[in-house]
Coordinates of C-alpha atoms and ligand atoms in Angstrom, one line a residue:
M1 CA -17.1 -28.5 64.8
S2 CA -16.2 -26.3 67.2
T3 CA -17.8 -23.0 66.7
K4 CA -16.4 -20.0 68.5
R5 CA -19.0 -17.0 68.4
E6 CA -19.1 -13.8 69.7
S7 CA -21.8 -12.1 71.1
I8 CA -22.5 -8.5 69.8
H9 CA -24.3 -7.7 72.9
G10 CA -21.1 -8.3 75.1
Q11 CA -19.8 -11.1 77.3
W12 CA -19.7 -11.2 81.5
S13 CA -16.2 -10.2 82.8
N14 CA -15.6 -13.8 84.4
R15 CA -17.5 -16.9 85.7
W16 CA -18.5 -15.7 88.6
I17 CA -20.1 -12.5 87.1
F18 CA -22.2 -15.3 85.2
I19 CA -23.0 -16.9 88.1
L20 CA -24.2 -14.0 90.0
A21 CA -26.3 -12.6 87.2
A22 CA -27.8 -16.3 86.5
T23 CA -28.2 -16.4 90.5
G24 CA -29.8 -12.9 90.0
S25 CA -32.2 -14.2 87.6
A26 CA -33.3 -17.5 89.2
V27 CA -33.5 -16.0 92.7
G28 CA -36.4 -13.7 92.6
L29 CA -40.3 -13.3 93.6
G30 CA -40.5 -16.9 92.9
N31 CA -38.4 -17.9 95.9
I32 CA -39.8 -15.7 98.4
W33 CA -43.2 -14.7 97.2
K34 CA -44.3 -17.8 95.2
F35 CA -42.6 -20.7 96.7
P36 CA -44.2 -20.1 100.2
Y37 CA -47.7 -19.5 98.9
I38 CA -48.0 -22.5 96.3
T39 CA -46.4 -24.7 99.0
G40 CA -49.3 -23.6 101.4
E41 CA -52.0 -24.2 98.6
N42 CA -50.7 -27.3 98.0
G43 CA -50.5 -29.0 101.2
G44 CA -46.6 -28.5 102.1
G45 CA -44.3 -31.7 102.5
A46 CA -45.2 -34.0 99.6
F47 CA -45.3 -30.5 97.2
V48 CA -41.8 -29.6 98.8
L49 CA -40.4 -33.1 97.8
V50 CA -41.9 -33.2 94.4
Y51 CA -40.5 -29.6 93.7
L52 CA -37.0 -30.7 95.1
L53 CA -37.0 -34.1 92.5
C54 CA -37.9 -31.5 90.0
I55 CA -34.7 -29.3 90.4
A56 CA -32.8 -32.4 90.7
A57 CA -34.0 -34.3 87.7
I58 CA -35.2 -31.8 85.4
G59 CA -34.0 -28.5 86.4
I60 CA -30.4 -29.0 86.5
P61 CA -29.9 -31.1 83.5
I62 CA -31.7 -28.4 81.4
M63 CA -30.2 -25.6 83.0
M64 CA -27.1 -27.2 81.5
A65 CA -28.5 -27.7 78.1
E66 CA -30.0 -24.2 78.0
V67 CA -26.6 -22.5 78.9
L68 CA -24.8 -24.8 76.4
L69 CA -27.3 -24.0 73.7
G70 CA -26.7 -19.9 74.5
R71 CA -23.1 -20.4 74.9
R72 CA -22.6 -22.1 71.5
G73 CA -25.0 -19.7 69.4
R74 CA -24.2 -16.6 71.1
Q75 CA -27.5 -14.5 70.1
S76 CA -31.1 -14.1 71.2
P77 CA -32.6 -17.5 71.7
I78 CA -34.6 -16.9 68.5
N79 CA -31.6 -16.7 66.5
T80 CA -29.3 -19.2 68.5
M81 CA -31.8 -22.0 68.0
K82 CA -32.1 -21.1 63.8
T83 CA -28.3 -21.4 63.8
L84 CA -27.6 -24.2 66.1
A85 CA -30.3 -26.3 64.1
R86 CA -29.0 -25.3 60.7
E87 CA -25.6 -26.4 61.7
E88 CA -26.9 -29.9 62.8
G89 CA -28.3 -29.8 59.5
R90 CA -31.8 -29.6 60.8
S91 CA -35.1 -27.2 59.6
G92 CA -35.0 -23.4 60.9
A93 CA -38.4 -23.8 62.5
W94 CA -36.6 -24.4 65.8
A95 CA -36.6 -20.8 66.0
L96 CA -40.1 -21.1 67.3
L97 CA -38.8 -22.1 70.2
G98 CA -37.2 -19.0 70.9
W99 CA -40.3 -16.8 70.0
S100 CA -42.3 -19.0 72.5
G101 CA -40.1 -18.2 75.2
V102 CA -40.1 -14.5 74.4
I103 CA -43.7 -14.4 74.5
A104 CA -43.9 -16.4 77.6
G105 CA -41.0 -13.9 79.2
F106 CA -43.3 -10.9 77.7
L107 CA -46.4 -12.8 79.5
I108 CA -44.6 -13.6 83.1
L109 CA -43.2 -10.0 83.2
S110 CA -46.2 -8.3 82.8
Y111 CA -47.9 -9.9 86.3
Y112 CA -44.2 -10.2 87.7
S113 CA -43.8 -6.6 87.7
V114 CA -47.2 -6.2 89.5
I115 CA -46.3 -8.3 92.2
A116 CA -42.7 -6.4 92.3
G117 CA -44.8 -3.1 92.8
W118 CA -46.2 -4.8 96.1
A119 CA -42.8 -5.1 97.4
L120 CA -41.9 -1.3 96.1
A121 CA -45.4 -0.4 98.5
Y122 CA -44.0 -2.3 101.3
V123 CA -40.7 -0.7 101.4
L124 CA -42.8 2.3 102.0
N125 CA -44.9 0.9 104.5
A126 CA -42.3 -0.7 106.5
G127 CA -40.0 2.4 106.8
S128 CA -43.3 4.2 107.6
G129 CA -43.3 2.1 110.8
V130 CA -47.1 1.1 110.1
F131 CA -46.4 -2.3 110.9
T132 CA -45.1 -1.9 114.3
N133 CA -47.2 -3.5 117.2
A134 CA -50.0 -3.9 114.4
P135 CA -52.3 -7.1 115.4
A136 CA -52.8 -9.6 112.5
A137 CA -55.8 -8.2 111.4
E138 CA -54.7 -4.6 110.5
I139 CA -51.8 -6.1 108.4
Q140 CA -54.3 -8.1 106.5
N141 CA -56.3 -5.0 105.9
I142 CA -53.2 -3.2 104.8
F143 CA -52.9 -5.8 102.2
A144 CA -56.5 -5.6 101.3
A145 CA -56.3 -2.0 100.6
L146 CA -53.3 -1.9 98.5
T147 CA -54.8 -4.7 96.0
A148 CA -58.1 -3.1 96.0
S149 CA -56.7 -0.2 94.7
P150 CA -56.0 -0.3 90.8
G151 CA -54.6 3.6 90.7
Q152 CA -51.8 2.5 93.7
L153 CA -51.2 -1.0 92.0
I154 CA -50.7 1.0 88.4
F155 CA -48.4 3.4 90.3
W156 CA -45.6 0.8 91.5
H157 CA -46.3 -1.6 88.3
S158 CA -45.3 1.6 86.4
L159 CA -42.2 2.3 88.7
F160 CA -41.0 -1.3 88.7
M161 CA -41.5 -1.4 84.9
L162 CA -39.4 1.8 84.4
M163 CA -36.7 0.7 86.6
T164 CA -36.6 -2.7 84.8
M165 CA -36.4 -1.1 81.2
L166 CA -33.5 1.2 82.6
V167 CA -31.1 -1.5 83.3
V168 CA -32.0 -3.4 80.2
A169 CA -31.8 -0.3 77.9
R170 CA -28.0 0.3 79.4
G171 CA -27.2 -3.2 78.7
V172 CA -26.1 -6.4 79.9
K173 CA -22.5 -5.3 81.3
K174 CA -23.1 -2.0 82.5
G175 CA -26.7 -2.5 83.7
L176 CA -26.1 -5.6 85.6
E177 CA -23.0 -6.3 86.7
V178 CA -23.2 -3.8 89.2
A179 CA -26.5 -4.2 90.1
I180 CA -25.9 -7.8 91.3
R181 CA -22.3 -7.8 93.1
F182 CA -23.5 -7.1 96.5
L183 CA -27.4 -8.0 96.2
M184 CA -27.5 -11.9 96.6
P185 CA -25.1 -12.0 99.6
A186 CA -27.2 -9.4 101.4
L187 CA -30.2 -11.2 100.5
F188 CA -28.8 -13.9 101.9
V189 CA -28.1 -12.6 105.3
L190 CA -31.6 -11.3 105.9
L191 CA -33.2 -14.2 105.1
L192 CA -31.1 -16.0 107.9
I193 CA -32.1 -13.0 110.2
M194 CA -35.9 -14.0 109.7
V195 CA -35.4 -17.6 110.0
G196 CA -33.8 -16.8 113.4
Y197 CA -36.9 -14.3 113.8
A198 CA -39.0 -17.7 113.1
I199 CA -37.2 -19.8 115.7
S200 CA -37.4 -17.8 118.7
S201 CA -40.8 -16.4 118.2
G202 CA -42.8 -18.6 115.5
D203 CA -44.2 -21.9 115.8
F204 CA -40.8 -23.2 114.4
V205 CA -41.5 -27.0 114.7
R206 CA -44.6 -26.9 113.1
G207 CA -43.5 -24.8 110.2
L208 CA -40.7 -27.6 109.6
R209 CA -42.9 -30.1 109.9
F210 CA -45.3 -28.6 107.5
L211 CA -42.5 -27.9 104.9
F212 CA -40.6 -31.1 105.0
T213 CA -43.2 -34.1 106.4
P214 CA -44.4 -35.6 103.2
D215 CA -48.1 -36.4 103.2
F216 CA -49.1 -37.6 99.9
S217 CA -52.6 -37.7 100.6
K218 CA -52.5 -34.1 100.1
I219 CA -51.3 -33.7 96.8
T220 CA -53.0 -33.9 93.5
G221 CA -52.3 -34.3 89.9
E222 CA -52.6 -30.5 89.3
G223 CA -50.1 -30.1 92.8
V224 CA -47.3 -32.5 90.9
L225 CA -48.0 -30.0 87.7
I226 CA -47.4 -26.7 89.8
A227 CA -44.5 -28.0 91.7
M228 CA -43.4 -29.0 88.4
G229 CA -43.6 -25.9 86.9
H230 CA -42.1 -24.2 89.5
A231 CA -39.0 -26.0 89.4
F232 CA -38.7 -24.2 85.9
F233 CA -39.9 -21.0 86.8
T234 CA -38.0 -20.4 90.0
L235 CA -34.4 -21.6 87.9
S236 CA -35.5 -19.0 84.9
L237 CA -35.6 -22.2 82.6
G238 CA -37.7 -23.1 79.5
M239 CA -37.9 -19.5 78.1
G240 CA -34.7 -18.3 76.8
A241 CA -33.3 -16.3 79.9
I242 CA -30.6 -18.9 81.2
M243 CA -29.9 -19.2 77.7
I244 CA -29.2 -15.7 76.5
Y245 CA -27.2 -15.1 79.7
G246 CA -25.3 -18.3 78.8
S247 CA -24.6 -16.4 75.8
Y248 CA -22.7 -14.0 77.4
M249 CA -20.4 -16.7 79.3
P250 CA -17.2 -16.9 78.7
Q251 CA -15.7 -19.8 76.6
N252 CA -13.9 -21.3 79.1
A253 CA -16.0 -21.5 82.4
S254 CA -17.8 -24.9 83.2
I255 CA -21.2 -25.1 82.3
A256 CA -21.6 -28.1 84.9
K257 CA -20.3 -26.9 87.7
T258 CA -21.9 -23.3 87.2
S259 CA -25.5 -24.7 86.9
I260 CA -25.1 -26.5 90.1
I261 CA -24.3 -23.7 92.1
V262 CA -26.9 -21.6 90.5
A263 CA -29.6 -24.2 91.2
L264 CA -28.1 -24.9 94.8
A265 CA -28.0 -21.3 95.7
D266 CA -31.8 -20.9 94.7
T267 CA -33.2 -23.5 96.1
A268 CA -31.6 -22.6 99.2
V269 CA -33.1 -19.4 99.3
A270 CA -37.1 -21.1 98.5
L271 CA -36.4 -22.9 101.3
L272 CA -35.2 -20.1 103.9
A273 CA -37.9 -18.1 102.8
G274 CA -40.1 -21.3 103.4
M275 CA -38.4 -21.5 107.1
A276 CA -38.9 -17.9 107.7
I277 CA -42.7 -18.0 106.9
F278 CA -44.4 -20.9 107.8
P279 CA -43.9 -20.7 111.6
I280 CA -45.2 -17.4 111.9
V281 CA -48.0 -18.3 109.8
F282 CA -48.6 -20.9 112.5
A283 CA -47.9 -18.9 115.5
N284 CA -50.8 -16.6 114.4
A285 CA -53.1 -18.9 113.2
L286 CA -53.1 -18.0 110.0
E287 CA -54.3 -19.9 106.6
P288 CA -51.0 -21.4 105.2
G289 CA -53.1 -21.5 101.9
A290 CA -53.8 -18.0 101.7
G291 CA -52.8 -17.4 98.2
P292 CA -50.5 -14.8 96.3
G293 CA -50.7 -12.3 99.4
L294 CA -48.8 -14.9 102.0
I295 CA -45.5 -13.3 102.5
F296 CA -47.3 -9.8 102.6
Q297 CA -49.6 -10.9 105.2
T298 CA -47.2 -12.3 107.3
L299 CA -43.9 -11.4 107.3
P300 CA -45.2 -7.9 108.5
I301 CA -46.3 -9.5 111.6
A302 CA -42.6 -10.3 112.3
F303 CA -41.1 -6.9 111.1
G304 CA -44.2 -5.3 113.4
S305 CA -42.9 -7.2 117.1
M306 CA -39.2 -7.6 116.5
P307 CA -36.5 -5.4 117.7
G308 CA -35.4 -3.1 114.9
G309 CA -38.2 -4.2 112.9
S310 CA -39.0 -1.6 110.8
F311 CA -35.5 -1.0 110.0
F312 CA -35.2 -4.9 109.0
G313 CA -38.5 -4.5 107.3
T314 CA -37.5 -1.7 105.0
V315 CA -34.1 -3.6 104.1
F316 CA -35.9 -6.7 103.9
F317 CA -38.8 -5.4 101.1
V318 CA -35.7 -3.3 99.4
L319 CA -33.9 -6.7 98.7
L320 CA -36.8 -8.2 97.7
V321 CA -37.6 -5.6 95.0
L322 CA -33.6 -5.6 93.7
A323 CA -34.1 -9.7 93.7
A324 CA -36.9 -9.4 91.4
W325 CA -35.5 -6.7 89.6
S326 CA -32.5 -8.6 88.5
S327 CA -35.1 -11.5 87.9
A328 CA -37.1 -9.0 85.6
I329 CA -34.4 -7.9 83.5
S330 CA -33.6 -11.6 82.4
L331 CA -37.4 -12.0 81.4
I332 CA -37.3 -9.2 78.8
E333 CA -33.4 -9.6 77.6
P334 CA -34.3 -12.2 74.9
A335 CA -37.0 -10.1 73.1
V336 CA -34.9 -6.9 73.5
A337 CA -31.8 -8.8 72.2
W338 CA -33.8 -10.0 69.0
L339 CA -34.7 -6.5 68.1
V340 CA -31.5 -5.3 68.3
E341 CA -30.2 -8.4 66.0
N342 CA -33.0 -8.4 63.6
K343 CA -34.3 -5.0 63.4
G344 CA -31.2 -3.0 64.2
W345 CA -32.9 -0.8 66.9
T346 CA -30.9 0.7 69.5
R347 CA -31.1 -0.9 73.2
I348 CA -33.0 2.1 74.2
K349 CA -35.7 2.2 71.5
A350 CA -36.2 -1.8 72.0
S351 CA -36.0 -1.5 75.9
A352 CA -38.9 1.2 75.6
W353 CA -41.2 -0.7 73.2
C354 CA -41.0 -4.2 75.1
G355 CA -41.4 -2.0 78.6
F356 CA -44.5 -0.2 77.0
A357 CA -46.1 -3.2 75.6
T358 CA -45.7 -5.2 78.8
W359 CA -46.7 -2.6 81.2
L360 CA -50.0 -2.5 79.0
M361 CA -50.6 -6.3 79.6
G362 CA -49.5 -6.0 83.4
L363 CA -53.0 -3.7 83.6
G364 CA -54.9 -6.8 83.1
T365 CA -53.3 -8.5 86.3
V366 CA -53.7 -5.1 88.1
L367 CA -57.7 -5.2 87.4
S368 CA -57.6 -9.3 88.4
F369 CA -57.1 -8.4 92.0
N370 CA -60.0 -5.6 92.2
E371 CA -62.4 -4.6 89.1
W372 CA -62.0 -7.9 87.3
S373 CA -61.7 -10.3 90.3
A374 CA -65.2 -11.7 89.5
Y375 CA -64.3 -12.9 86.1
T376 CA -63.2 -16.3 86.2
L377 CA -62.5 -19.3 83.8
W378 CA -62.1 -22.5 85.6
G379 CA -62.2 -21.0 89.0
K380 CA -59.2 -18.7 87.9
N381 CA -59.2 -15.1 87.6
F382 CA -56.8 -13.4 85.1
F383 CA -53.6 -13.4 87.0
D384 CA -53.8 -17.0 87.9
L385 CA -54.6 -17.7 84.3
L386 CA -51.7 -16.1 83.4
D387 CA -49.5 -17.7 85.8
F388 CA -50.9 -21.0 84.9
L389 CA -50.5 -20.8 81.3
T390 CA -46.8 -19.5 81.6
S391 CA -45.3 -21.4 84.6
N392 CA -47.2 -24.7 84.3
I393 CA -47.7 -25.1 80.6
M394 CA -45.3 -22.6 78.7
L395 CA -42.2 -23.1 80.3
P396 CA -42.3 -27.0 81.0
L397 CA -42.9 -27.4 77.1
G398 CA -39.9 -25.0 76.5
G399 CA -37.8 -27.0 78.6
L400 CA -39.2 -30.3 76.7
F401 CA -38.0 -28.8 73.4
I402 CA -34.7 -27.8 74.9
A403 CA -34.0 -31.1 76.0
L404 CA -34.8 -32.8 73.1
F405 CA -33.0 -30.2 71.0
A406 CA -29.7 -30.7 73.0
A407 CA -29.9 -34.3 73.8
W408 CA -31.4 -35.7 70.2
V409 CA -30.9 -33.2 67.4
M410 CA -27.2 -32.0 68.7
K411 CA -24.6 -34.5 68.1
S412 CA -22.8 -36.3 71.2
S413 CA -19.5 -34.6 70.0
S414 CA -21.1 -31.3 69.9
T415 CA -22.5 -31.2 73.4
A416 CA -19.6 -32.7 74.7
D417 CA -17.4 -29.8 73.3
E418 CA -19.4 -27.5 74.3
L419 CA -19.8 -28.7 78.2
K420 CA -16.1 -29.2 77.9
L421 CA -16.6 -32.8 79.1
P422 CA -14.9 -36.2 77.5
E423 CA -17.5 -37.4 75.4
N424 CA -17.9 -40.7 76.7
G425 CA -17.0 -40.0 80.5
M426 CA -19.0 -40.4 83.3
A427 CA -20.7 -37.1 83.7
H428 CA -21.4 -36.4 79.8
T429 CA -23.0 -39.9 79.4
G430 CA -25.0 -39.3 82.5
W431 CA -26.1 -35.8 81.7
R432 CA -27.2 -37.1 78.2
F433 CA -29.0 -39.8 79.6
L434 CA -30.9 -37.4 81.8
V435 CA -31.9 -34.9 79.0
R436 CA -32.6 -37.6 76.3
F437 CA -34.7 -39.9 78.4
V438 CA -35.8 -39.1 81.7
T439 CA -36.5 -35.4 81.7
P440 CA -38.8 -35.6 78.6
V441 CA -40.4 -38.8 79.9
A442 CA -40.9 -36.8 83.4
V443 CA -42.5 -33.6 81.6
I444 CA -44.5 -35.7 79.6
I445 CA -46.0 -38.1 82.5
V446 CA -46.8 -34.9 84.3
F447 CA -48.9 -33.3 82.0
L448 CA -50.6 -36.2 81.3
N449 CA -51.5 -36.9 85.0
A450 CA -52.6 -33.5 85.4
I451 CA -54.9 -34.2 82.9
G452 CA -56.0 -37.2 84.2
V453 CA -54.8 -39.5 81.2
V454 CA -52.5 -41.3 83.4
Ligands
LIG1 N1 -36.6 -16.9 88.1 C1 -37.5 -16.1 88.7 C2 -37.8 -15.9 90.0 O1 -38.0 -17.1 90.5 C3 -38.4 -16.0 87.6 C4 -38.1 -15.9 86.3 C5 -38.7 -16.8 85.5 C6 -37.1 -15.1 85.7 C7 -38.5 -17.3 84.2 C8 -36.6 -14.9 84.3 C9 -37.2 -16.6 83.4 O2 -38.5 -15.1 90.5

């Protein structure tokens, strides 16, 4: 049966806007802030290789599955899952998958906003010229002073949450389309400039070697889990963000092509960020495993010594904020859409309440960098735990169930119909094989491996 529903929340004008929006969701702090620091913490090349394998074998097939579910259901992930499950004659309990996504989105945004707040603070820092000719030690002090101050962190976190909820309140089309049209290309160009700096002034060869020479003795079971979790995080998979963007996708656009374009763009940005950062790390004898502060302690060194550095630094952090912004919107959109659909709230009311709850939760992350930094569980503070739980457990589990639903619950004729591929052709059969067997088995093995069972 072919279902042609319409979304009550609107639709993207054409497939390019979907690509921009999905890329806007995918490209964010995950690529520029998180990818470099977890690569640094997990020893470089081998970690990058596992991450790339996960993007190809798990990420792209699941992205296709998520977009396809979204476009077929055309509602918030919770209602989409319920509708599609009933349509295939299954239990409405599949809606739980939507719920776990809403919770994951809420938890991720709560800390994402705090980190985006750092980027906001750095727009000001870069603009004021404090990095100019500053030695590396001074630059580290600037970062330490920011994270030591709950007041400053709360200020920037509040500002970022406000920005996010403003766009969400205005609605997908009006709010997002305008914001993302020029952002992605501009970010790309700036990253190329940064890589140019790394080539001319950093230890480029050592940086490349660190990123691309796999040394498997450096990677652990937990490292593999982190690489896989990051593949989900960076592509915005496993929690319904891409599903809801899929629900706004025009009926005639190709899901396979668009998913591949989004995944490639996202990966390119992450690799460029790595190539910009590690040469600076090595040229200045900094620690690759410095943790979440890595880019804030390295890139300013480049901005401080390159010609026009204050200008480029300001533009860079503005773009980083914008990239984080377009991701943040997609983290909360599933929750807002559900409130509008099921509670009949206006978008403004739904955004305000979601924003407030997320803001409140974010205070935990703020404090984990200062007052609460001594409180740890398994060596992880509040922020680390939240990040671990969401990226490495909730998103892969969500992705696993999305794969199981798309390939085991949905009939082959339904998926072929929505993907617009011939049912028995190579592309559809290959995709179904990946989502049916390869993806679920890979996710399960990585989980078992991380807890030491295999
Ligand atoms: N993909 C975003 C990033 O890399 C984060 C994100 C995760 C957004 C999950 C939406 C859903 O920054």
